[in-house]
Coordinates of C-alpha atoms and ligand atoms in Angstrom, one line a residue:
M29 CA -0.3 -0.1 -0.2
I30 CA 1.3 3.3 -0.8
R31 CA 0.8 5.7 2.3
S32 CA -0.1 9.4 1.5
T33 CA 2.7 12.1 2.2
A34 CA -0.3 13.7 4.6
M35 CA -0.9 10.4 6.3
T36 CA 2.5 10.1 8.0
E37 CA 3.9 13.6 8.1
H38 CA 3.6 14.8 11.5
Y39 CA 3.8 17.9 12.8
F40 CA 7.3 16.8 15.0
S41 CA 8.7 16.0 12.4
E42 CA 12.9 17.1 12.2
K43 CA 12.1 18.1 9.0
P44 CA 8.9 18.4 7.9
S45 CA 7.8 16.7 3.7
V46 CA 4.8 18.6 2.8
P47 CA 5.1 21.8 0.6
F48 CA 4.9 25.1 2.8
R49 CA 1.6 26.2 2.3
K50 CA 1.7 29.8 4.4
E51 CA -1.0 30.2 7.3
S52 CA -2.2 33.4 9.1
F53 CA -4.1 34.3 12.2
V54 CA -4.6 36.8 15.2
A55 CA -4.3 35.6 19.1
R56 CA -5.8 37.2 21.4
I57 CA -5.8 35.8 24.7
F58 CA -4.9 38.5 27.4
D59 CA -7.1 41.8 26.4
G60 CA -6.0 44.5 24.7
E61 CA -2.5 42.0 23.9
D62 CA -3.3 41.0 19.9
I63 CA 0.1 38.5 18.8
T64 CA -0.4 37.6 14.8
I65 CA 0.6 34.4 14.2
Q66 CA 2.7 32.7 11.2
S67 CA 1.7 28.8 11.3
G68 CA 2.1 26.7 7.9
S69 CA 1.8 23.6 6.6
G70 CA 3.3 21.0 9.1
I71 CA 3.7 22.5 12.0
F72 CA 0.9 21.6 15.0
S73 CA -2.5 23.4 15.5
L74 CA -2.1 25.4 11.7
K75 CA -5.1 27.6 11.6
E76 CA -6.0 28.8 15.5
L77 CA -4.5 28.0 18.6
D78 CA -5.8 24.6 20.5
F79 CA -7.8 24.7 24.3
G80 CA -5.0 23.9 25.8
T81 CA -2.2 25.9 25.0
K82 CA -4.5 28.8 25.8
L83 CA -5.1 27.2 29.7
L84 CA -1.8 27.7 29.6
I85 CA -1.1 30.2 28.6
A86 CA -3.7 32.4 30.2
H87 CA -2.7 30.2 33.8
A88 CA 1.1 29.8 33.6
K89 CA 2.7 30.7 37.0
I90 CA 4.9 33.4 36.1
P91 CA 7.0 35.0 38.6
K92 CA 7.0 38.9 39.1
T93 CA 10.8 39.9 39.3
S94 CA 13.8 39.0 36.2
C95 CA 12.9 35.2 35.8
T96 CA 14.8 32.9 32.9
V97 CA 11.3 31.0 31.5
L98 CA 11.8 28.3 28.0
D99 CA 8.9 27.7 26.2
L100 CA 10.0 23.7 25.4
G101 CA 8.6 22.3 21.5
C102 CA 7.5 26.3 21.2
G103 CA 6.0 25.3 17.7
Y104 CA 5.1 28.6 16.4
G105 CA 5.7 30.3 19.7
I106 CA 2.5 31.9 20.9
V107 CA 2.5 30.1 24.5
G108 CA 6.4 32.0 24.5
I109 CA 5.2 35.5 22.6
A110 CA 2.5 36.3 24.7
L111 CA 4.1 35.3 28.6
K112 CA 7.0 37.8 27.1
K113 CA 4.3 40.8 25.9
H114 CA 2.1 39.8 29.2
Y115 CA 5.2 39.5 31.7
P116 CA 8.1 41.7 29.9
Q117 CA 10.6 40.8 33.0
I118 CA 11.4 37.6 31.7
I119 CA 14.5 36.5 29.8
L120 CA 12.4 33.9 26.4
T121 CA 14.0 31.6 26.0
M122 CA 11.7 28.6 22.2
S123 CA 12.4 25.8 21.2
D124 CA 11.4 22.7 19.2
I125 CA 13.0 20.1 16.8
N126 CA 10.4 20.8 13.6
E127 CA 12.9 23.4 11.6
R128 CA 9.8 24.8 9.9
A129 CA 7.9 25.9 13.6
V130 CA 11.4 27.2 14.8
Q131 CA 11.6 29.5 11.4
C132 CA 7.5 30.3 12.0
A133 CA 8.7 30.8 15.8
A134 CA 11.3 33.5 14.6
E135 CA 9.1 35.6 12.4
N136 CA 6.3 36.0 14.8
V137 CA 9.0 36.7 18.1
K138 CA 10.3 40.6 15.0
T139 CA 7.1 40.1 13.6
N140 CA 5.5 41.4 17.7
N141 CA 8.1 43.1 18.8
T142 CA 8.8 40.5 21.0
D143 CA 12.7 40.0 22.4
A144 CA 13.7 35.7 22.6
T145 CA 16.5 33.5 21.9
V146 CA 14.8 30.7 19.1
L147 CA 16.5 27.9 18.6
K148 CA 16.2 24.3 16.7
S149 CA 16.9 21.7 19.3
D150 CA 16.2 17.6 20.0
M151 CA 14.5 18.7 24.1
F152 CA 17.5 20.0 25.4
S153 CA 20.3 18.7 23.4
H154 CA 21.4 22.5 21.4
P155 CA 25.1 23.2 22.5
E156 CA 22.4 26.4 23.6
L157 CA 20.7 24.4 26.3
Q158 CA 22.7 21.0 27.3
Q159 CA 24.6 23.1 30.2
K160 CA 21.2 25.8 30.9
T161 CA 18.8 26.1 33.3
F162 CA 15.9 27.9 33.2
D163 CA 13.3 29.6 36.5
V164 CA 10.2 28.3 34.8
I165 CA 9.8 25.7 31.6
L166 CA 6.3 25.7 30.4
T167 CA 5.5 23.2 27.7
N168 CA 2.5 21.5 25.8
P169 CA 4.0 18.0 24.7
P170 CA 3.9 16.4 22.0
F171 CA 1.5 13.0 22.3
S172 CA 2.0 12.7 19.4
A173 CA 4.9 11.6 19.0
G174 CA 4.1 9.1 22.1
K175 CA 4.4 8.7 26.2
K176 CA 8.0 8.1 25.7
V177 CA 8.3 11.4 24.9
C178 CA 6.0 13.5 26.7
I179 CA 7.4 11.2 30.1
A180 CA 11.2 12.0 28.1
F181 CA 10.1 16.4 28.4
I182 CA 9.3 16.0 32.0
R183 CA 13.0 14.6 33.3
Q184 CA 14.8 15.8 31.2
S185 CA 12.9 19.4 32.2
A186 CA 13.8 18.6 35.6
M187 CA 17.7 18.1 35.4
H188 CA 17.1 22.1 32.9
L189 CA 15.8 23.7 36.4
N190 CA 17.1 26.0 39.1
K191 CA 15.8 25.9 42.9
N192 CA 12.5 26.1 43.6
G193 CA 12.4 26.6 39.6
L194 CA 8.3 25.7 37.7
F195 CA 7.4 22.9 35.7
Q196 CA 4.3 23.6 34.3
L197 CA 2.4 21.5 32.0
V198 CA -1.1 21.3 30.1
A199 CA -2.7 17.8 29.7
P200 CA -5.7 16.1 28.5
H201 CA -6.5 14.7 32.1
N202 CA -8.3 11.4 30.8
K203 CA -6.3 11.5 27.6
G204 CA -2.9 10.7 28.8
G205 CA -2.6 14.2 31.2
E206 CA -3.5 12.0 34.8
S207 CA -0.7 9.3 34.0
L208 CA 2.4 12.5 33.1
K209 CA 1.1 14.4 36.3
R210 CA 2.0 10.8 38.1
I211 CA 5.2 11.0 36.6
M212 CA 5.8 15.0 37.8
L213 CA 5.0 13.5 41.1
E214 CA 7.3 11.1 41.2
V215 CA 10.2 12.9 39.0
F216 CA 9.4 16.5 40.9
G217 CA 8.3 14.8 44.6
N218 CA 5.2 17.2 44.1
A219 CA 2.6 18.3 41.7
G220 CA -0.5 20.6 41.5
E221 CA -3.2 22.1 39.4
L222 CA -3.0 25.0 38.8
V223 CA -6.7 24.8 36.4
K224 CA -9.0 22.5 35.1
K225 CA -11.2 23.2 31.7
S226 CA -12.8 21.2 29.5
G227 CA -11.3 18.5 29.7
F228 CA -7.4 19.8 30.2
R229 CA -5.9 20.8 32.9
V230 CA -2.3 22.5 33.8
Y231 CA 0.0 20.5 36.2
I232 CA 3.3 22.2 37.9
S233 CA 5.7 20.5 40.0
I234 CA 8.6 22.9 41.6
K235 CA 12.1 21.9 41.8
K236 CA 13.5 21.2 45.1
Ligands
LIG327 C1 1.5 20.1 21.0 S1 2.9 20.5 20.3 C2 2.8 22.3 21.3 C3 3.3 23.5 19.5 C4 2.8 25.1 20.7 N1 3.6 25.0 22.3 C5 1.7 25.0 20.9 O1 1.4 24.6 22.3 O2 1.0 25.5 20.4 C6 3.9 20.4 21.1 C7 5.4 20.3 20.0 O3 6.2 20.0 20.6 C8 7.6 19.6 19.5 N2 8.7 18.6 20.3 C9 8.2 17.6 20.1 N3 8.9 16.6 20.0 C10 10.3 16.9 20.2 C11 11.4 17.3 20.0 N4 12.2 16.0 20.5 N5 12.4 18.2 21.3 C12 11.7 19.7 21.1 N6 10.3 19.4 20.1 C13 9.9 18.6 20.6 C14 6.9 19.4 17.8 O4 7.2 19.2 17.1 C15 5.1 20.6 18.4 O5 5.4 21.7 18.4

């Protein structure tokens, strides 16, 4: 059987092979803070923001003082960009394995007059990330890439957080989130919830 590219291509491919059809839309999480997003085929949530993404941004816990933040698996960059606009004190890094997503994220940083370091990286493998630690790591993990990858996101993030650093993850609770929360509890020794809405929850752990 010949499988079409559309069937085999995933948003977490390192080099998406589907032709790059650009899309753009305006996203608003916080009143008066519109963000113009350039997206495209081969990138997660092509034409509008994912519900989990919006929930994560709206309920993220961000320290009031200057702090380093990593948007892990940033896609076209909406989590980091929206948070940087709303909390200018953050020093933002965004990373993704998908080169097309990284390209869009970098363009979206410029278009929306934000400031961020954008890196193409398989989790923390980029030289700039290998030794780096953060005060906050946020992620909407790639469920389609499999549970192993999502668990690796949690375990590796724990090694890249400062003391009292915050790890925050959004997921559909009954479709994998509950088990990821258990992993967070095992890894960090604590796991709470910032919000639950329409089947999704934002989980949080503190690095002790
Ligand atoms: C569910 S999407 C979330 C994208 C974006 N944060 C959002 O909420 O719109 C997960 C992202 O993780 C990225 N990803 C998958 N595996 C990865 C890996 N090993 N390292 C870094 N990013 C990865 C995917 O390319 C995808 O952009």
